[in-house]
Amino acid sequence: MLLPPNLLLLIVIFIVFLLTLWSHERLRRRTQPMPLRSFEALDVVRQALAHGAETGRALHISPGPGTIGGRGSTAETIAGLLLARRITGEAALTGTSIVASTGDATAQLALRGTMRQAYQRAGLPQDFVPSNVVLLAQDDPMAYASGITTIYNRQKLEASVLVGGFDQEFLLAAEVGGQRGVPQLAGTAVTAAQPLVYLASDKALIGEEIYAAEALLTQEQTPVARLLVQDILRTVVIVALVVICLLYTSDAADE
């Protein structure tokens, strides 16, 4: 007997909650940092944070044109927002200016809130400038990409981080960024855009790498715990798919 969809969803959420608590406890008891695979692509961010305060150039951050709650873009947008919060926290400590942009009003509010929290956690709430978080377009990816090119043309940037729900409109922004000499770190889980991200940006995060970037950039307990839960769930899904394939193959052979 199959379980009702709502009950099944609640069970899954409860399991994820327990896994998250277990991951936090596991990390709390460790005396050494969790060994994680490093991403060379994140060096673009580290270099921008190191040099931004000296050069006076800002670092541009974008979680993409997607929205929160929209079908097919929520996960990527949240990944971009989490990475933006970590970068902002580091920028607040180093004195690097941040310019952030979104292509959706809801995402803009979320981005402004996460950045404000990052400055508050750094003990520098007075340094947060709400006007530096701009809405370039609403529900129009091509118009948003065109807005990013405007930022590239008007400001000298130390780097640009384009990680989120980008699709093929990414190429428009990346091309202008390359012409202006702006180092670009880009990442998306959208299959159609991944070749463009890899070819047009200086460094790329492909597929699930965008969900791990936050943990690899900071090594703080909370993002690392989220990464551990993601790895566990990914393993469970892979095993389940293999078992289902074997069962179907066995049934087909019996027939």
Short mmCIF file of C-alpha atoms in Angstrom, two decimals:
data_model
loop_
_atom_site.label_atom_id
_atom_site.label_comp_id
_atom_site.label_asym_id
_atom_site.label_seq_id
_atom_site.Cartn_x
_atom_site.Cartn_y
_atom_site.Cartn_z
CA MET A 1 0.00 0.00 0.00
CA LEU A 2 1.42 3.33 -1.08
CA LEU A 3 1.63 6.16 1.41
CA PRO A 4 -0.24 9.42 0.69
CA PRO A 5 2.07 11.99 -0.98
CA ASN A 6 1.75 14.50 1.90
CA LEU A 7 2.64 11.87 4.49
CA LEU A 8 5.58 10.69 2.40
CA LEU A 9 6.82 14.28 2.13
CA LEU A 10 6.60 14.73 5.91
CA ILE A 11 8.57 11.54 6.45
CA VAL A 12 11.29 12.70 4.07
CA ILE A 13 11.49 16.11 5.78
CA PHE A 14 11.74 14.42 9.19
CA ILE A 15 14.54 12.16 7.96
CA VAL A 16 16.43 15.13 6.54
CA PHE A 17 15.98 16.95 9.86
CA LEU A 18 17.44 14.01 11.76
CA LEU A 19 20.34 13.73 9.34
CA THR A 20 21.07 17.43 9.79
CA LEU A 21 21.14 17.11 13.58
CA TRP A 22 23.39 14.07 13.31
CA SER A 23 25.79 15.90 10.96
CA HIS A 24 26.02 18.89 13.31
CA GLU A 25 26.76 16.59 16.25
CA ARG A 26 29.35 14.69 14.23
CA LEU A 27 31.15 17.91 13.33
CA ARG A 28 30.92 19.26 16.87
CA ARG A 29 32.74 16.23 18.23
CA ARG A 30 35.55 16.41 15.69
CA THR A 31 38.82 17.89 16.87
CA GLN A 32 40.06 18.45 13.30
CA PRO A 33 38.33 20.14 10.35
CA MET A 34 36.41 17.85 8.04
CA PRO A 35 38.60 17.00 5.01
CA LEU A 36 36.89 18.36 1.92
CA ARG A 37 37.85 18.42 -1.74
CA SER A 38 38.97 21.91 -2.74
CA PHE A 39 37.64 23.79 -5.77
CA GLU A 40 40.25 25.72 -7.73
CA ALA A 41 37.43 27.85 -9.12
CA LEU A 42 36.94 29.51 -5.72
CA ASP A 43 40.41 31.07 -6.01
CA VAL A 44 38.77 33.85 -8.03
CA VAL A 45 36.77 34.84 -4.94
CA ARG A 46 39.72 34.51 -2.57
CA GLN A 47 41.92 36.71 -4.74
CA ALA A 48 39.18 39.31 -5.13
CA LEU A 49 38.68 39.47 -1.36
CA ALA A 50 42.43 39.80 -0.82
CA HIS A 51 42.93 42.58 -3.34
CA GLY A 52 39.60 44.42 -3.28
CA ALA A 53 40.36 46.54 -0.22
CA GLU A 54 43.68 47.63 -1.73
CA THR A 55 42.43 48.45 -5.22
CA GLY A 56 39.10 49.95 -4.12
CA ARG A 57 37.28 47.86 -6.71
CA ALA A 58 34.01 46.19 -5.80
CA LEU A 59 33.12 42.52 -6.03
CA HIS A 60 29.90 41.81 -7.91
CA ILE A 61 27.67 38.96 -6.69
CA SER A 62 24.61 37.53 -8.44
CA PRO A 63 22.41 34.53 -7.54
CA GLY A 64 20.92 34.68 -11.03
CA PRO A 65 17.59 35.75 -12.51
CA GLY A 66 15.59 33.02 -10.77
CA THR A 67 13.14 33.41 -7.95
CA ILE A 68 12.47 31.62 -4.67
CA GLY A 69 9.43 29.40 -5.01
CA GLY A 70 9.57 29.26 -8.77
CA ARG A 71 9.56 25.88 -10.44
CA GLY A 72 13.04 24.81 -11.51
CA SER A 73 14.98 27.77 -10.08
CA THR A 74 14.54 27.74 -6.30
CA ALA A 75 17.39 25.39 -5.42
CA GLU A 76 19.93 27.20 -7.62
CA THR A 77 18.83 30.61 -6.35
CA ILE A 78 19.15 29.54 -2.71
CA ALA A 79 22.61 28.12 -3.42
CA GLY A 80 23.60 31.49 -4.87
CA LEU A 81 22.17 33.33 -1.86
CA LEU A 82 24.07 31.13 0.61
CA LEU A 83 27.32 31.65 -1.28
CA ALA A 84 26.63 35.41 -1.41
CA ARG A 85 26.21 35.50 2.38
CA ARG A 86 29.55 33.78 2.96
CA ILE A 87 31.36 36.01 0.49
CA THR A 88 29.79 39.11 2.02
CA GLY A 89 30.89 38.05 5.50
CA GLU A 90 34.49 37.69 4.32
CA ALA A 91 34.29 40.97 2.39
CA ALA A 92 33.05 42.81 5.48
CA LEU A 93 36.15 41.69 7.39
CA THR A 94 38.59 42.57 4.60
CA GLY A 95 36.95 45.89 3.70
CA THR A 96 36.07 44.87 0.13
CA SER A 97 33.04 46.61 -1.36
CA ILE A 98 30.15 44.46 -2.57
CA VAL A 99 27.72 45.17 -5.40
CA ALA A 100 24.93 42.61 -5.70
CA SER A 101 22.19 42.19 -8.27
CA THR A 102 19.18 39.95 -8.90
CA GLY A 103 16.52 39.46 -11.53
CA ASP A 104 13.59 38.94 -9.18
CA ALA A 105 12.04 41.10 -6.46
CA THR A 106 11.69 38.23 -3.97
CA ALA A 107 15.28 37.17 -4.50
CA GLN A 108 16.40 40.77 -4.05
CA LEU A 109 14.74 40.97 -0.62
CA ALA A 110 16.31 37.66 0.37
CA LEU A 111 19.74 38.79 -0.88
CA ARG A 112 19.50 42.09 0.97
CA GLY A 113 18.55 40.27 4.17
CA THR A 114 21.35 37.72 3.94
CA MET A 115 23.94 40.41 3.24
CA ARG A 116 22.71 42.51 6.16
CA GLN A 117 23.02 39.47 8.42
CA ALA A 118 26.56 38.86 7.16
CA TYR A 119 27.62 42.40 8.09
CA GLN A 120 25.95 42.07 11.47
CA ARG A 121 27.73 38.78 12.19
CA ALA A 122 31.00 40.48 11.28
CA GLY A 123 30.23 43.23 13.82
CA LEU A 124 30.04 45.91 11.13
CA PRO A 125 26.32 46.57 10.51
CA GLN A 126 27.04 50.22 9.70
CA ASP A 127 29.04 49.21 6.61
CA PHE A 128 26.07 47.59 4.90
CA VAL A 129 24.70 49.74 2.05
CA PRO A 130 21.20 48.58 0.99
CA SER A 131 21.40 50.52 -2.28
CA ASN A 132 24.25 48.25 -3.40
CA VAL A 133 21.72 45.40 -3.77
CA VAL A 134 19.92 46.23 -7.01
CA LEU A 135 17.02 44.72 -8.94
CA LEU A 136 17.97 44.89 -12.62
CA ALA A 137 14.89 43.22 -14.11
CA GLN A 138 11.79 41.31 -13.10
CA ASP A 139 11.11 37.86 -14.52
CA ASP A 140 13.10 38.58 -17.70
CA PRO A 141 16.43 36.69 -17.82
CA MET A 142 17.71 38.38 -20.99
CA ALA A 143 16.95 41.83 -19.61
CA TYR A 144 18.72 40.86 -16.39
CA ALA A 145 21.81 39.69 -18.26
CA SER A 146 21.80 42.99 -20.13
CA GLY A 147 21.64 44.77 -16.76
CA ILE A 148 24.76 42.93 -15.61
CA THR A 149 26.60 44.20 -18.68
CA THR A 150 25.63 47.72 -17.61
CA ILE A 151 27.31 47.14 -14.24
CA TYR A 152 30.40 45.84 -16.05
CA ASN A 153 30.55 48.94 -18.24
CA ARG A 154 29.95 51.47 -15.46
CA GLN A 155 32.20 50.09 -12.71
CA LYS A 156 35.67 48.67 -12.46
CA LEU A 157 35.18 45.37 -10.70
CA GLU A 158 37.69 43.17 -8.92
CA ALA A 159 35.66 40.10 -9.93
CA SER A 160 32.13 38.92 -10.59
CA VAL A 161 30.47 35.87 -9.03
CA LEU A 162 27.57 34.59 -11.13
CA VAL A 163 26.33 31.49 -9.32
CA GLY A 164 22.66 30.53 -9.35
CA GLY A 165 19.82 29.76 -11.72
CA PHE A 166 21.42 31.01 -14.94
CA ASP A 167 20.36 29.68 -18.32
CA GLN A 168 21.52 30.55 -21.82
CA GLU A 169 21.24 34.28 -21.11
CA PHE A 170 24.46 33.86 -19.14
CA LEU A 171 26.48 34.11 -22.34
CA LEU A 172 25.44 37.74 -22.86
CA ALA A 173 26.82 38.84 -19.49
CA ALA A 174 29.91 36.65 -19.66
CA GLU A 175 30.90 37.92 -23.09
CA VAL A 176 30.88 41.55 -21.97
CA GLY A 177 32.68 40.61 -18.75
CA GLY A 178 35.41 38.94 -20.78
CA GLN A 179 35.76 42.00 -23.01
CA ARG A 180 36.05 44.25 -19.95
CA GLY A 181 38.64 41.98 -18.34
CA VAL A 182 36.49 41.14 -15.30
CA PRO A 183 37.49 37.81 -13.67
CA GLN A 184 34.31 35.75 -13.54
CA LEU A 185 33.37 32.78 -11.37
CA ALA A 186 30.18 31.24 -12.72
CA GLY A 187 28.09 28.26 -11.79
CA THR A 188 24.72 26.74 -12.60
CA ALA A 189 22.87 23.46 -12.40
CA VAL A 190 20.88 24.17 -15.58
CA THR A 191 22.03 21.58 -18.11
CA ALA A 192 21.61 23.79 -21.18
CA ALA A 193 23.79 26.53 -19.69
CA GLN A 194 26.62 24.40 -18.30
CA PRO A 195 28.67 24.30 -21.54
CA LEU A 196 28.35 28.09 -21.83
CA VAL A 197 29.44 28.57 -18.22
CA TYR A 198 32.46 26.33 -18.71
CA LEU A 199 33.57 28.01 -21.95
CA ALA A 200 32.77 31.67 -21.25
CA SER A 201 33.88 32.17 -17.63
CA ASP A 202 37.35 32.19 -16.09
CA LYS A 203 36.40 29.57 -13.50
CA ALA A 204 33.29 27.41 -13.42
CA LEU A 205 31.21 25.47 -10.91
CA ILE A 206 29.30 22.78 -12.77
CA GLY A 207 26.12 21.12 -11.56
CA GLU A 208 26.12 20.05 -7.91
CA GLU A 209 29.35 21.97 -7.25
CA ILE A 210 27.30 25.13 -6.71
CA TYR A 211 25.72 23.53 -3.63
CA ALA A 212 29.13 22.65 -2.14
CA ALA A 213 30.82 26.00 -2.81
CA GLU A 214 29.57 27.66 0.38
CA ALA A 215 31.04 24.96 2.62
CA LEU A 216 34.36 24.86 0.75
CA LEU A 217 34.74 28.62 0.97
CA THR A 218 34.27 28.95 4.73
CA GLN A 219 34.67 25.53 6.44
CA GLU A 220 32.11 26.65 9.05
CA GLN A 221 30.09 23.95 10.79
CA THR A 222 26.63 24.79 9.44
CA PRO A 223 27.43 24.76 5.69
CA VAL A 224 29.65 21.68 6.09
CA ALA A 225 26.78 19.90 7.87
CA ARG A 226 24.46 20.78 4.98
CA LEU A 227 27.04 19.38 2.57
CA LEU A 228 27.22 16.11 4.50
CA VAL A 229 23.42 15.75 4.40
CA GLN A 230 23.44 16.40 0.64
CA ASP A 231 26.07 13.69 0.15
CA ILE A 232 24.05 11.19 2.20
CA LEU A 233 20.83 11.92 0.32
CA ARG A 234 22.63 11.73 -3.02
CA THR A 235 24.03 8.33 -2.09
CA VAL A 236 20.57 7.09 -1.04
CA VAL A 237 19.04 8.24 -4.33
CA ILE A 238 21.77 6.57 -6.38
CA VAL A 239 21.39 3.28 -4.48
CA ALA A 240 17.59 3.44 -4.84
CA LEU A 241 17.86 3.99 -8.61
CA VAL A 242 20.25 1.06 -8.98
CA VAL A 243 17.95 -1.23 -6.95
CA ILE A 244 14.89 -0.17 -8.98
CA CYS A 245 16.74 -0.80 -12.26
CA LEU A 246 17.81 -4.25 -11.07
CA LEU A 247 14.24 -5.10 -10.03
CA TYR A 248 12.80 -4.02 -13.37
CA THR A 249 15.53 -5.94 -15.20
CA SER A 250 14.79 -9.04 -13.14
CA ASP A 251 11.04 -8.77 -13.81
CA ALA A 252 11.64 -8.33 -17.55
CA ALA A 253 13.90 -11.39 -17.60
CA ASP A 254 11.27 -13.52 -15.83
CA GLU A 255 8.65 -12.56 -18.40
#
